[in-house]
Structures are given as structure tokens and as C-alpha cells.
Coordinates of C-alpha atoms in Angstrom, one line a residue:
Chain A
M1 CA 47.5 89.5 86.3
D2 CA 51.0 90.5 87.0
K3 CA 54.0 88.1 87.3
A4 CA 54.8 89.4 90.9
M5 CA 51.4 87.7 92.1
R6 CA 53.0 84.2 90.8
P7 CA 56.1 83.8 92.7
S8 CA 57.9 80.2 91.9
R9 CA 56.3 77.5 94.1
A10 CA 59.8 77.0 95.8
A11 CA 59.9 80.6 96.6
R12 CA 56.5 80.4 98.2
L13 CA 57.4 77.2 100.2
V14 CA 60.5 78.9 101.9
G15 CA 59.2 82.4 102.1
A16 CA 60.1 85.3 99.8
T17 CA 63.6 85.9 101.6
G18 CA 64.7 82.2 102.0
P19 CA 67.4 80.5 99.9
A20 CA 66.4 79.0 96.5
P21 CA 66.2 75.2 97.2
A22 CA 67.7 72.7 94.7
G23 CA 64.6 70.4 94.6
R24 CA 60.9 71.0 95.1
F25 CA 60.8 69.0 98.2
T26 CA 63.6 70.6 100.4
P27 CA 62.3 70.3 104.0
V28 CA 61.5 73.4 105.6
S29 CA 61.7 73.7 109.6
L30 CA 58.2 73.1 111.2
T31 CA 58.3 76.1 113.1
D32 CA 58.9 78.6 110.0
E33 CA 56.2 76.7 108.3
S34 CA 53.6 77.1 110.9
T35 CA 54.5 80.6 111.9
E36 CA 54.1 81.5 108.1
T37 CA 51.0 79.7 107.8
W38 CA 49.7 81.3 111.1
D39 CA 50.6 84.8 109.1
V40 CA 49.0 83.8 106.1
L41 CA 45.7 82.8 108.2
K42 CA 45.8 86.0 109.9
A43 CA 46.0 88.1 106.8
R44 CA 43.3 86.3 105.3
L45 CA 41.0 86.7 108.1
A46 CA 41.4 90.5 108.0
G47 CA 40.5 90.1 104.0
D48 CA 44.1 91.0 103.4
Y49 CA 44.6 89.0 100.3
S50 CA 44.0 89.4 96.5
V51 CA 41.9 87.8 93.8
D52 CA 42.3 88.9 90.0
D53 CA 39.4 89.8 87.9
F54 CA 38.3 86.4 87.4
G55 CA 38.2 85.8 90.9
F56 CA 41.4 83.5 91.1
D57 CA 43.0 83.5 94.5
P58 CA 46.6 82.1 93.8
Q59 CA 47.2 81.8 97.6
F60 CA 44.0 79.6 98.4
T61 CA 44.6 77.4 95.6
D62 CA 48.3 76.6 96.4
R63 CA 47.8 76.6 100.3
V64 CA 44.7 74.9 100.5
L65 CA 43.0 73.4 97.4
M66 CA 46.0 72.1 95.8
Q67 CA 47.3 70.7 99.3
L68 CA 44.3 68.6 99.5
V69 CA 44.4 67.2 96.2
R70 CA 48.0 66.3 96.0
P71 CA 48.0 63.2 98.0
L72 CA 45.4 61.8 95.5
Y73 CA 47.6 62.8 92.6
R74 CA 50.9 61.3 94.1
H75 CA 49.8 58.2 96.1
W76 CA 46.5 57.3 95.0
F77 CA 46.2 57.9 91.2
R78 CA 50.2 57.7 90.9
V79 CA 49.9 60.3 88.1
Q80 CA 52.9 60.2 85.9
V81 CA 53.3 63.3 83.6
S82 CA 55.1 63.4 80.0
G83 CA 55.5 66.3 77.6
I84 CA 55.1 68.8 80.4
E85 CA 57.5 70.9 78.1
S86 CA 55.1 71.5 75.5
I87 CA 53.6 74.2 77.7
P88 CA 55.4 77.3 77.1
S89 CA 56.8 79.3 80.3
D90 CA 55.9 82.7 80.0
S91 CA 53.2 83.0 77.1
G92 CA 49.6 81.8 76.4
A93 CA 48.8 78.3 75.3
L94 CA 45.5 76.2 74.8
V95 CA 45.6 72.8 76.7
V96 CA 42.7 71.0 75.2
A97 CA 42.1 67.3 76.6
N98 CA 39.9 64.3 77.0
H99 CA 36.9 64.1 79.7
S100 CA 36.2 61.6 81.5
G101 CA 35.4 59.8 85.2
T102 CA 31.8 60.8 85.8
I103 CA 33.2 63.5 88.3
A104 CA 36.2 65.6 86.8
F105 CA 38.9 64.5 88.8
D106 CA 40.8 64.8 85.4
S107 CA 40.8 68.4 85.4
V108 CA 41.8 68.9 88.8
M109 CA 44.8 66.6 88.2
T110 CA 45.8 68.3 85.2
Q111 CA 46.0 71.5 87.2
V112 CA 48.0 70.0 89.5
A113 CA 50.4 68.6 86.8
V114 CA 50.7 71.9 85.1
L115 CA 51.6 73.7 88.6
D116 CA 53.9 71.1 90.2
E117 CA 55.6 69.5 86.9
H118 CA 56.1 72.5 85.1
P119 CA 59.4 74.3 85.6
A120 CA 57.6 77.7 85.6
H121 CA 54.7 76.4 88.1
R122 CA 52.0 77.5 85.9
N123 CA 48.6 77.8 86.8
L124 CA 46.0 76.1 84.6
R125 CA 42.8 78.6 84.1
M126 CA 40.1 76.2 82.8
L127 CA 37.2 76.8 81.1
G128 CA 33.7 75.4 82.5
A129 CA 30.1 75.0 82.0
N130 CA 27.7 77.4 83.3
L131 CA 26.2 74.9 85.5
V132 CA 29.3 74.8 87.4
F133 CA 29.1 78.5 88.4
Q134 CA 25.4 78.5 89.3
T135 CA 26.2 75.5 91.7
P136 CA 26.5 77.1 95.4
F137 CA 30.0 76.3 96.9
L138 CA 31.4 74.5 93.5
G139 CA 31.0 77.7 91.5
D140 CA 33.1 79.9 94.2
L141 CA 35.5 77.2 94.6
A142 CA 36.0 77.2 90.8
R143 CA 36.4 80.6 90.3
R144 CA 38.8 80.9 93.5
A145 CA 40.8 78.1 91.7
G146 CA 41.3 80.3 88.6
H147 CA 38.5 78.9 86.4
T148 CA 36.0 80.7 84.4
L149 CA 32.8 80.5 82.2
A150 CA 33.6 78.8 78.8
C151 CA 32.8 81.8 76.7
H152 CA 35.1 83.3 73.8
E153 CA 35.4 86.6 75.7
D154 CA 37.0 84.7 78.7
A155 CA 39.0 82.3 76.7
E156 CA 40.6 85.3 74.6
R157 CA 41.1 87.7 77.6
L158 CA 43.1 84.9 79.5
L159 CA 45.1 83.9 76.4
N160 CA 45.8 87.7 75.7
A161 CA 47.1 88.0 79.2
G162 CA 49.5 84.9 78.4
E163 CA 47.9 82.4 80.7
V164 CA 47.8 78.4 80.1
V165 CA 44.0 78.0 79.4
G166 CA 42.5 74.6 79.6
V167 CA 39.4 73.4 77.8
W168 CA 37.4 69.8 77.7
P169 CA 35.6 70.3 74.5
E170 CA 33.7 66.9 75.2
G171 CA 31.9 68.5 78.4
F172 CA 29.3 66.6 79.9
K173 CA 29.3 64.1 76.9
G174 CA 32.8 63.1 78.0
I175 CA 32.6 62.8 81.6
G176 CA 29.0 61.5 81.8
K177 CA 29.5 58.8 79.1
P178 CA 29.1 54.8 79.9
F179 CA 32.0 52.9 80.8
A180 CA 31.6 50.8 77.8
E181 CA 32.7 53.8 75.6
R182 CA 35.8 54.2 77.4
Y183 CA 38.6 56.3 75.7
R184 CA 36.6 56.9 72.8
L185 CA 36.2 60.7 72.4
Q186 CA 33.0 62.3 71.9
R187 CA 32.0 65.0 69.9
F188 CA 34.3 68.0 70.2
G189 CA 31.8 70.7 70.4
R190 CA 31.6 73.8 67.6
G191 CA 35.3 74.3 67.3
G192 CA 34.8 77.4 69.8
F193 CA 38.2 76.7 71.5
V194 CA 40.0 76.4 68.3
S195 CA 38.9 80.2 67.1
A196 CA 39.8 81.4 70.4
A197 CA 43.2 80.2 69.9
I198 CA 43.8 81.4 66.4
R199 CA 42.3 85.0 67.1
T200 CA 45.0 85.1 70.3
K201 CA 47.7 83.3 68.3
A202 CA 48.3 80.9 71.0
P203 CA 49.5 77.3 70.4
I204 CA 46.9 74.4 70.8
I205 CA 48.4 71.4 73.2
P206 CA 46.6 68.1 72.5
T207 CA 46.3 66.5 76.0
A208 CA 45.6 62.7 76.6
I209 CA 44.3 61.5 80.0
V210 CA 44.5 57.9 80.7
G211 CA 43.4 56.7 84.0
A212 CA 40.2 59.0 84.7
E213 CA 37.9 56.6 82.8
E214 CA 38.0 54.0 85.7
I215 CA 37.7 56.0 88.7
Y216 CA 34.0 55.6 88.6
P217 CA 33.0 53.1 86.0
M218 CA 29.5 54.4 85.1
I219 CA 27.3 51.2 84.1
A220 CA 24.1 53.0 83.8
D221 CA 22.7 56.4 83.7
A222 CA 19.6 57.3 86.1
S223 CA 18.3 59.8 83.5
L224 CA 15.1 60.2 85.3
I225 CA 16.8 61.0 88.7
A226 CA 19.1 63.2 86.7
R227 CA 16.3 65.1 85.1
V228 CA 14.5 65.7 88.6
L229 CA 17.8 67.2 90.1
G230 CA 18.4 69.0 87.1
L231 CA 21.9 67.3 86.3
P232 CA 23.0 66.2 83.0
Y233 CA 23.4 62.8 84.0
F234 CA 23.1 60.7 87.1
P235 CA 25.7 57.7 87.3
I236 CA 25.2 54.1 88.6
T237 CA 28.6 52.6 89.2
P238 CA 29.4 49.2 90.9
T239 CA 29.8 51.1 94.1
F240 CA 27.4 54.0 93.9
P241 CA 24.8 54.7 95.2
A242 CA 25.0 50.8 96.5
L243 CA 27.4 51.7 99.2
G244 CA 26.2 55.1 99.9
P245 CA 29.1 57.6 100.7
L246 CA 31.7 55.1 100.5
G247 CA 30.8 54.6 96.7
L248 CA 32.1 58.2 96.3
V249 CA 35.7 56.9 96.9
P250 CA 37.4 56.5 93.3
L251 CA 39.1 53.6 92.1
P252 CA 42.9 53.9 92.3
S253 CA 43.3 53.5 88.9
K254 CA 47.0 54.4 87.4
W255 CA 46.9 57.8 85.5
F256 CA 49.1 59.0 82.5
I257 CA 48.8 62.5 81.5
H258 CA 50.7 63.3 78.3
F259 CA 51.1 66.8 77.0
D260 CA 51.6 66.6 73.3
E261 CA 53.7 68.7 70.6
P262 CA 52.0 71.8 70.4
I263 CA 49.8 73.0 67.3
P264 CA 50.9 76.4 66.5
T265 CA 48.0 78.8 65.3
D266 CA 50.0 82.0 64.5
H267 CA 50.9 80.9 60.8
L268 CA 47.2 81.0 60.1
P269 CA 46.0 83.7 57.9
E270 CA 44.0 86.8 59.1
G271 CA 40.2 85.6 59.2
A272 CA 41.0 82.3 59.6
A273 CA 39.3 82.3 63.1
D274 CA 35.8 83.0 61.2
D275 CA 36.6 80.6 58.7
P276 CA 34.5 77.2 59.4
A277 CA 36.7 74.8 57.2
V278 CA 39.8 75.8 59.1
L279 CA 38.0 75.7 62.5
F280 CA 36.8 72.0 61.7
E281 CA 39.9 71.2 60.2
V282 CA 42.1 72.2 63.5
T283 CA 39.5 70.8 65.6
D284 CA 39.7 67.4 63.9
Q285 CA 43.5 67.6 63.9
V286 CA 43.5 68.1 67.8
R287 CA 40.9 65.3 68.2
E288 CA 42.6 62.7 66.2
R289 CA 46.2 63.5 68.0
I290 CA 44.4 63.3 71.5
Q291 CA 42.7 59.7 70.4
R292 CA 46.0 58.1 69.0
T293 CA 47.8 59.3 72.1
L294 CA 45.3 57.8 74.3
Y295 CA 45.8 54.5 72.4
D296 CA 49.6 54.5 72.8
L297 CA 49.4 55.4 76.6
L298 CA 47.0 52.4 77.0
A299 CA 49.3 50.0 75.6
K300 CA 51.9 51.3 77.5
R301 CA 49.9 51.2 80.8
G302 CA 49.2 47.5 80.8
G303 CA 47.0 47.1 83.9
V304 CA 44.3 49.4 84.9
F305 CA 45.8 49.7 88.5
G306 CA 49.4 49.9 87.4
Chain B
M1 CA 34.1 132.6 76.5
G2 CA 33.5 130.1 78.9
V3 CA 30.5 127.5 79.3
V4 CA 27.4 127.4 81.1
A5 CA 27.0 124.2 82.6
A6 CA 23.9 122.8 84.4
V7 CA 23.8 120.0 87.1
T8 CA 20.9 118.1 88.1
G9 CA 20.3 116.3 91.6
V10 CA 22.6 118.8 93.4
S11 CA 20.9 118.2 96.8
R12 CA 22.0 114.8 96.7
Y13 CA 25.8 114.2 97.6
L14 CA 27.3 113.3 94.3
G15 CA 25.5 115.8 92.5
G16 CA 26.5 118.5 94.8
K17 CA 29.9 117.5 94.9
T18 CA 30.1 117.4 91.0
A19 CA 28.9 121.0 90.8
A20 CA 31.3 122.2 93.3
W21 CA 34.2 120.6 91.5
L22 CA 33.1 122.2 88.2
V23 CA 33.2 125.9 89.8
D24 CA 36.1 128.1 88.9
Q25 CA 37.3 125.2 86.4
P26 CA 39.1 126.7 83.2
G27 CA 36.4 127.1 80.5
I28 CA 33.4 127.1 82.8
D29 CA 31.7 130.4 83.3
R30 CA 28.8 129.3 85.2
V31 CA 27.5 126.4 87.2
I32 CA 23.9 126.2 87.9
G33 CA 22.8 123.6 90.3
L34 CA 18.9 122.3 89.8
D35 CA 17.1 119.9 92.3
V36 CA 13.5 119.5 93.6
I37 CA 14.6 119.8 97.2
P38 CA 16.9 122.5 98.7
P39 CA 20.5 121.6 99.4
P40 CA 21.3 120.3 102.8
A41 CA 24.2 122.5 103.0
P42 CA 25.3 125.9 100.9
L43 CA 26.3 125.1 97.6
A44 CA 29.4 126.3 95.9
C45 CA 27.4 127.3 92.7
E46 CA 24.1 128.7 92.1
F47 CA 21.0 127.0 92.9
V48 CA 17.8 126.9 91.0
R49 CA 14.8 125.0 92.6
V50 CA 13.1 123.4 89.8
D51 CA 11.5 120.1 89.3
I52 CA 13.1 118.5 86.3
R53 CA 9.4 116.9 85.5
D54 CA 8.1 120.5 85.0
Q55 CA 8.0 122.2 81.7
G56 CA 9.9 125.1 83.1
I57 CA 13.2 123.4 82.7
A58 CA 13.4 124.1 79.1
E59 CA 13.0 127.9 79.7
L60 CA 15.6 127.8 82.3
L61 CA 18.3 126.2 80.1
E62 CA 17.3 128.6 77.2
R63 CA 17.6 131.7 79.4
S64 CA 20.9 130.7 80.7
S65 CA 22.3 129.6 77.4
V66 CA 23.3 126.3 79.1
E67 CA 25.6 124.5 76.8
T68 CA 26.6 121.2 79.2
V69 CA 24.1 119.5 81.0
V70 CA 25.4 117.1 83.8
H71 CA 22.4 114.5 84.7
M72 CA 23.2 113.2 88.2
G73 CA 19.5 113.0 89.1
V74 CA 19.0 109.5 88.8
I75 CA 18.0 108.0 92.4
A76 CA 19.0 104.4 93.4
T77 CA 16.9 104.3 96.8
P78 CA 13.3 104.6 97.3
R79 CA 13.2 105.9 100.7
Q80 CA 15.3 108.8 99.3
A81 CA 12.8 109.5 96.9
G82 CA 9.5 109.0 99.0
G83 CA 8.5 105.4 97.7
R84 CA 9.2 103.3 94.6
S85 CA 6.7 105.0 92.0
M86 CA 7.8 108.2 93.2
M87 CA 11.6 107.1 92.4
K88 CA 10.5 105.5 89.0
D89 CA 8.6 109.0 88.4
I90 CA 11.8 110.9 89.1
N91 CA 14.3 108.8 87.3
V92 CA 12.3 107.9 84.2
I93 CA 9.8 110.5 83.5
G94 CA 12.1 113.3 85.0
T95 CA 15.0 112.1 82.6
M96 CA 12.5 112.0 79.6
Q97 CA 11.3 115.7 80.5
L98 CA 14.9 116.9 81.0
L99 CA 16.1 115.2 77.6
A100 CA 13.0 117.0 75.8
A101 CA 14.0 120.3 77.3
C102 CA 17.5 119.7 76.1
Q103 CA 16.1 118.9 72.4
R104 CA 14.5 122.1 72.6
V105 CA 17.1 124.1 73.9
E106 CA 19.6 124.9 70.9
S107 CA 22.5 126.0 73.3
V108 CA 22.9 122.5 74.5
R109 CA 25.9 121.1 73.1
H110 CA 27.1 118.4 75.7
L111 CA 25.1 116.0 78.0
V112 CA 26.9 113.9 80.6
V113 CA 24.9 111.3 82.3
K114 CA 25.6 109.2 85.4
S115 CA 24.2 105.5 85.0
T116 CA 25.3 102.5 86.6
A117 CA 26.8 99.2 85.8
A118 CA 23.6 97.5 87.2
V119 CA 22.2 98.0 83.7
Y120 CA 24.3 95.0 82.7
G121 CA 22.4 92.7 85.4
S122 CA 24.1 89.8 86.6
G123 CA 24.4 85.9 86.4
P124 CA 26.2 82.8 86.0
K125 CA 26.4 83.1 82.0
D126 CA 28.2 86.5 82.0
P127 CA 31.5 86.7 81.0
A128 CA 34.1 87.3 83.7
M129 CA 34.7 90.8 82.8
I130 CA 31.9 93.1 81.0
T131 CA 32.8 95.7 78.4
E132 CA 30.8 98.4 77.0
E133 CA 29.7 96.3 74.4
T134 CA 28.7 93.0 76.1
V135 CA 25.2 91.9 75.7
P136 CA 23.6 91.6 79.1
R137 CA 22.7 87.5 79.4
H138 CA 20.8 88.5 82.5
P139 CA 19.2 92.1 82.1
P140 CA 17.5 93.7 85.1
T141 CA 13.8 93.0 85.7
S142 CA 13.1 95.6 88.5
G143 CA 14.1 98.7 90.3
W144 CA 16.6 101.2 89.9
A145 CA 18.7 99.2 87.6
K146 CA 15.7 98.7 85.2
D147 CA 15.2 102.5 85.7
S148 CA 18.7 102.9 84.6
V149 CA 18.3 100.6 81.4
E150 CA 15.2 103.0 80.8
V151 CA 16.8 106.1 81.1
E152 CA 19.9 105.1 78.8
Q153 CA 17.4 104.2 76.0
Y154 CA 16.1 107.8 76.3
V155 CA 19.5 108.9 76.4
R156 CA 20.4 106.9 73.2
S157 CA 17.3 108.4 71.3
F158 CA 17.9 111.7 72.3
A159 CA 21.4 111.3 70.9
R160 CA 19.8 110.1 67.7
R161 CA 17.6 113.0 67.5
R162 CA 20.5 115.4 68.3
P163 CA 23.4 114.2 66.8
D164 CA 25.1 117.7 67.1
V165 CA 25.0 117.1 71.0
R166 CA 28.0 115.2 72.3
V167 CA 26.5 112.5 74.8
C168 CA 28.6 110.8 77.6
T169 CA 27.1 108.2 79.7
F170 CA 29.0 106.6 82.8
R171 CA 28.2 103.3 83.9
F172 CA 29.4 103.3 87.5
A173 CA 30.4 100.4 89.7
N174 CA 29.3 100.5 93.6
I175 CA 30.4 103.9 94.5
V176 CA 31.7 104.3 97.9
G177 CA 33.5 107.0 100.3
P178 CA 33.3 108.8 103.5
G179 CA 30.2 110.9 102.3
M180 CA 28.1 108.6 99.9
R181 CA 25.0 106.6 101.2
T182 CA 23.6 104.2 98.8
G183 CA 21.6 100.8 99.1
M184 CA 25.0 99.4 98.7
T185 CA 26.6 101.1 101.6
A186 CA 23.4 100.6 103.8
Y187 CA 23.7 96.9 103.2
L188 CA 27.4 96.8 103.8
T189 CA 27.0 98.5 107.2
M190 CA 24.1 96.1 108.6
P191 CA 25.2 94.8 111.8
V192 CA 24.9 91.3 110.4
V193 CA 25.1 91.1 106.7
P194 CA 22.9 88.3 105.0
T195 CA 25.1 86.8 102.1
V196 CA 24.0 84.2 99.8
V197 CA 25.4 80.8 101.0
G198 CA 27.8 79.0 98.8
F199 CA 28.5 82.2 96.6
D200 CA 31.1 85.1 97.2
P201 CA 30.5 87.5 94.4
R202 CA 33.3 89.4 92.7
M203 CA 32.8 93.0 93.1
Q204 CA 34.3 96.3 92.3
F205 CA 34.1 99.8 94.0
V206 CA 34.9 103.3 92.7
H207 CA 35.7 106.0 95.3
E208 CA 33.3 108.9 95.4
D209 CA 36.3 111.4 94.4
D210 CA 36.9 109.2 91.5
A211 CA 33.2 109.2 90.4
V212 CA 33.3 112.9 90.6
E213 CA 36.7 113.5 89.1
V214 CA 35.6 111.4 86.0
S215 CA 32.4 113.5 85.4
R216 CA 34.5 116.8 85.6
R217 CA 36.9 115.3 83.1
A218 CA 34.2 114.5 80.7
V219 CA 32.6 117.9 81.0
L220 CA 36.0 119.9 80.5
Q221 CA 37.2 117.4 77.5
R222 CA 33.8 117.2 76.0
T223 CA 33.8 113.5 75.9
A224 CA 31.3 111.5 74.0
G225 CA 30.6 107.9 74.4
T226 CA 29.7 105.1 77.0
F227 CA 32.2 104.1 79.6
N228 CA 32.4 101.7 82.5
V229 CA 34.1 103.1 85.7
A230 CA 35.4 101.1 88.4
G231 CA 38.3 101.1 90.7
E232 CA 41.2 98.9 89.8
G233 CA 41.2 95.4 90.6
T234 CA 38.5 93.1 92.1
V235 CA 37.5 92.2 95.7
V236 CA 35.1 89.4 96.8
L237 CA 32.3 90.1 99.4
S238 CA 33.6 88.2 102.2
Q239 CA 36.8 90.0 101.8
V240 CA 34.8 93.4 101.9
L241 CA 33.1 92.2 105.1
R242 CA 36.0 91.4 106.7
M243 CA 37.6 94.8 106.0
L244 CA 34.2 96.3 107.5
G245 CA 34.5 94.0 110.3
R246 CA 30.7 92.9 109.6
P247 CA 29.9 89.0 110.3
A248 CA 28.2 87.3 107.2
L249 CA 25.0 85.6 107.8
P250 CA 24.9 83.0 104.8
L251 CA 21.1 82.2 103.9
P252 CA 19.7 80.4 100.6
A253 CA 19.0 83.0 98.2
G254 CA 15.3 82.5 98.1
M255 CA 15.3 83.6 102.0
L256 CA 17.7 86.7 101.3
G257 CA 15.0 89.1 100.5
T258 CA 12.6 88.6 103.4
V259 CA 15.2 88.0 106.1
G260 CA 17.4 90.9 104.7
R261 CA 14.4 93.3 104.5
S262 CA 13.4 92.8 108.2
L263 CA 16.8 92.9 109.3
S264 CA 17.5 96.0 107.5
R265 CA 14.1 97.8 108.6
G266 CA 14.5 101.7 108.3
S267 CA 17.5 101.5 106.3
W268 CA 18.4 101.9 102.5
A269 CA 19.9 98.5 102.2
D270 CA 18.8 97.0 98.8
F271 CA 17.5 93.6 98.6
S272 CA 15.4 93.8 95.2
R273 CA 15.8 90.7 92.9
D274 CA 18.5 92.0 90.7
Q275 CA 20.7 92.9 93.7
I276 CA 20.2 89.4 95.2
R277 CA 21.4 88.4 91.8
Y278 CA 24.4 90.5 92.1
L279 CA 24.9 89.1 95.6
T280 CA 25.0 85.8 94.1
S281 CA 27.0 86.1 90.8
G282 CA 28.8 89.3 91.2
R283 CA 30.3 91.7 88.1
V284 CA 33.5 92.9 86.8
L285 CA 33.7 95.7 84.6
D286 CA 36.3 96.0 81.8
T287 CA 37.5 99.7 82.0
S288 CA 40.2 100.1 79.5
A289 CA 37.9 102.4 77.5
V290 CA 37.6 104.9 79.9
E291 CA 41.4 104.9 80.5
A292 CA 42.1 105.1 76.8
E293 CA 39.6 107.8 75.7
L294 CA 39.8 110.1 79.2
G295 CA 43.2 109.2 80.4
F296 CA 41.4 108.3 83.7
R297 CA 42.6 105.9 86.0
G298 CA 41.0 106.2 89.5
S299 CA 43.0 107.5 92.3
H300 CA 41.7 104.6 94.6
S301 CA 41.4 100.6 93.6
S302 CA 38.3 99.1 94.5
R303 CA 40.4 97.8 97.6
Q304 CA 41.2 101.3 98.7
A305 CA 37.8 102.6 97.8
V306 CA 36.6 99.8 100.5
E307 CA 39.2 100.9 103.0
A308 CA 38.6 104.4 102.7
F309 CA 34.8 103.4 103.5
A310 CA 35.6 101.5 106.3
Q311 CA 37.9 103.9 107.8
A312 CA 34.8 106.5 107.7
V313 CA 32.3 103.7 109.1
R314 CA 34.9 103.0 111.9
G315 CA 35.4 106.8 112.5
G316 CA 31.6 107.1 113.2

């Protein structure tokens, strides 16, 4: 995971030799762009690209995946980001956020936010459930986008390598909760993410996401269907499955993502990572901060659709 | 005075090459190659035709005062052994007998064993990188991988019974190169390569010369311990197939075995259950231990090893 593999986004947009543009949206002439795209495509068809040991493919992520979701980020959800400076530019950090929305768009939007809004254009490396990695296409896509299994080995390895790691400790309890419980944080696991941060002395960045709760308001959970399909839940929303595939279009709620002040872990004594009392205390602190920020952002947002 | 080294499995490619690389090395007086079948080409060292499943092996080690035993005789492809039960016999019973002989023979002081990273199994619950201490979440259930797990168990109990012997085990990622022929190389060179739809497993490769080199170093440095060995970096299967110019045929995992076996009839291509799991979830090794302990960094990265193999395939 050397730095050379992650040129700044601006540099990638204009090619390695181009002058550094003032803003990120400096127009690039069409011919340059298409020649470059063609070259990239040719190289990829020959297998000439690289993935890291986790399967992260930075070129594919930036050129293809992120390009597909950027319109959603900018024009559909109109994501407004604050506190991005809480994320360090060149060292490890653990982003911990609330999870919601039936389908995990919140994690994808957070990835766009960290890549596009952070001055160092950092890649958010998320930790996901093993269900993700055993699902065809989805697991593959997740690895290509830089994500890996939520286990302490991978969390510590990424943090030690100085990566920004993202976790959603509520897991399926968070994304699969009924609409009536929106913006109420669920249980925060067993504090595994805290021990990984303490062990690697990485700061924890409590992150609050407002807007994702309303994209697919889940009014009921068809748990029988879910059990048959082996899914953690099967959502019934006002539009799904009633409107069929059309019901998969997320509602255009207005989003806010706030990265709160980092909680340092490097001052904690040796052995704190194995002390359940410390883990619970830090976990609670993170959870409370996110909950409080959620209420603040909600008050600020006003209408659901902005 | 130097050491007498015995190498098992010298009539196969890697064993023969390892024996050859040990000849005339400083500190090594004599290299004895052992195998049940005669070598396909003249060896650089002495050859003794012996079955390691035989009682005679102890006598042979004793008579020549063998100090170092390099066990390269674990077979990965049933066809090479003449059937699966024969293969299991050679791998597991052969290793047991060899270790029993080593235990009896006082002169033996160092044992180097070629194992495989397949002992870790493969699955969605594995961490992204596997260290020597990682507990397998999806242990292998059959075939060569299971044989290797059993072989390693015997090696460990041997190490307990003879604490004075330094024991070194290498868990290799897929070994490839111009001369190496395995279940994996046969798979990768099928005219159309069946893959698991929706999965692009992460893989690592070791160049055959690096596999031989690390074994040579272990012998010369009298290394003890268990080490992962893989070329630097990671590639995904689709990338490997593109480098080899082979079209992929994506199939549901449940059909891969049947279709794969009928497409590859007569070749060594491996479609065992564990291999299909590997073709689904892949596996990446952490190789920092071998680097720290042996100062070993392969001359070829995973990608370069595949390139060298691709070149050999194109060259005919």
C-alpha cells in the first residue's frame, strides 16, 4: 500500500504530467480524457493493473465505481459534509458511523465523501459482514472498492498501514431497523473496533450520517421471506415490493455527514485494549457523540427533502 | 566436515531441482536423491531408488550418516501418483515412515518439509492476509490439502519426539514457472477456464526458482520454524487469465466441478472441493516471517511469476 499507488485525484484527472489544476473540476479536453480512458481500458484488458493484498483496485474504484455513484452523491442526495479535517492526511484513523437505510448507501456515500472532500483524497477502507463477502458480485465489488471482512486481524493490519478504516458497529441491526426507530442508535457490538483502534493507537472519528434513514422507509420486515432467502431481513417499504423494481429507487432525502472531533487512543495505557471496562467506556463515548450529533444535524436539516 | 543431505521426491521437477541446487554448496559434502521412480533426466547428485514407505529407508539414512533430510515428496496430483488412494498412501504413509526412520537415526539433525498454503483452506470468513498463526476458519476436507494437513501433524509430533532436530516447514503459495506442472498450472492452461461466477479470487504465486532457493537457504542456514512463502503482492484470477490469454467460463460454484472435470479430462487440472473454495474466496499469505527469519524475498513477485509462466506457455 505505498503512497505511489494513490496519486491525488487531481493528478489522476489530468494525467501524471499535466499541471496541477486549481480546483478539482478543472475541465480537461475531451480528446485527452478519451485517449486516457482508452489506454486505461487497454491496459486493464491485458491484466495490466494492480490490486493490493486486500484486493483493492484503486483505478477501478475511482474511474468506474465512484463515477457511477457520484451523481447520486451530488445531485440526488445533495450530501453536505462537515468536519472532514478530523480525518488525518497521512496516518491511520477509524471512522465509526451510524448505519441505516435498508440498503447500505450510507457507507458508499461516506466513501465518496472521504475520497472527494478530503484534501488528501483518502480511500475509506470499510469493514463488512462476511455475508457481503460470500455473496457473488457484491463480495467481489466490495474487495475491489477496498473493503474487507470485519475481523480484528484486518482492522489492525489496515490501521497499522496508515489507512482510514470505516466501521458501522450497528451492522444489520442498524440498516434493517424499522422506520419508526429512525436516528435511534442500536447496540454497538462488543467494542471490537475500539480494541483495534487502541492496539494501533489510531484516533476514533465518531461520524453522524443524516438522510440515509429516509431513502427506503422500512415499514415492515417480512421475516419469513428473509429466512427463506437467508437474509438478515426483507424490507417492505411504501414502494417496495409494491412497485417492483421502481421501488428500488431511493427517495431523494437531503443528507448531512459530519465527521466529529477525533477521540485519541494513544494516551491509553498498555493493555487497555484487553480491558473490557475501558472498551465499554470508549464505545459508549463514541456512541453518545454520534447520537448527539445526529440530533443536532436533524435540527439543522429542517425538511426531510431539504 | 560438511553435511550429508537426503532429498526425497527427486524424480519430480521441484525435488530434482532442489537436490541439484544443494550440490557443491559450502558446508554440504554429499547429496543423496531418493525416489521410487527413476529420474526422467540424469541428476546432478547421487540417486538411490527407494520407497520411503519401506523399512529400508532407515538403514539408508543410518549408513550414510544423513544429517539433513529435505522432504519434497508430497504429491499434489493423483494422476502423478496413479490414483487418489495411491497418492494418499505416498503422501501420508510415506511421510510417517520417513519420519519414523528419521526418529530412529541419530545422525539426523535437520528436517525441511515442503507443505502448501492449501492447509489454511479458503473461505469468506478468513482474514484478508493469513499468517502462520492464523487458525483456519475453513479447514480443507479432502485431497492433497487434507493430506498436507496430516503430513504437518506428523511433522509436528516428530518435532516433539526429537526436540534435538531442527524442523522447518514451508507453506508455499501456487508454485509456477517454466518447468513446474501442477493441478493449478493445468487448470490455468485449459483452453477455456471455468471460474466461479461473481467471484474473482485473490491469489499469490511463487516462482519455482524462489521455491527452490528458499529450501536451499533453509538447508544451509539450518532454519527451524513454519513459514509462508509467496511472491510479493497479490493478483486476482481474472488478471492471471488475461495475462495467459485464456478465456474464462463463469459458472455457478455447484457446476464447476462437473463441467471442469469433463472439460479437462486427461489433464491434471484440480477441481476438488477445496480447490473450488479457493477459486471462490482466494487466499493471501503474510510472508513477513520468512523475510525476517531467512532474509528471503523472492526474486519474482506474484505477478512476475505468472508472467514467467505465461511466457513459457506461449513459447510452447
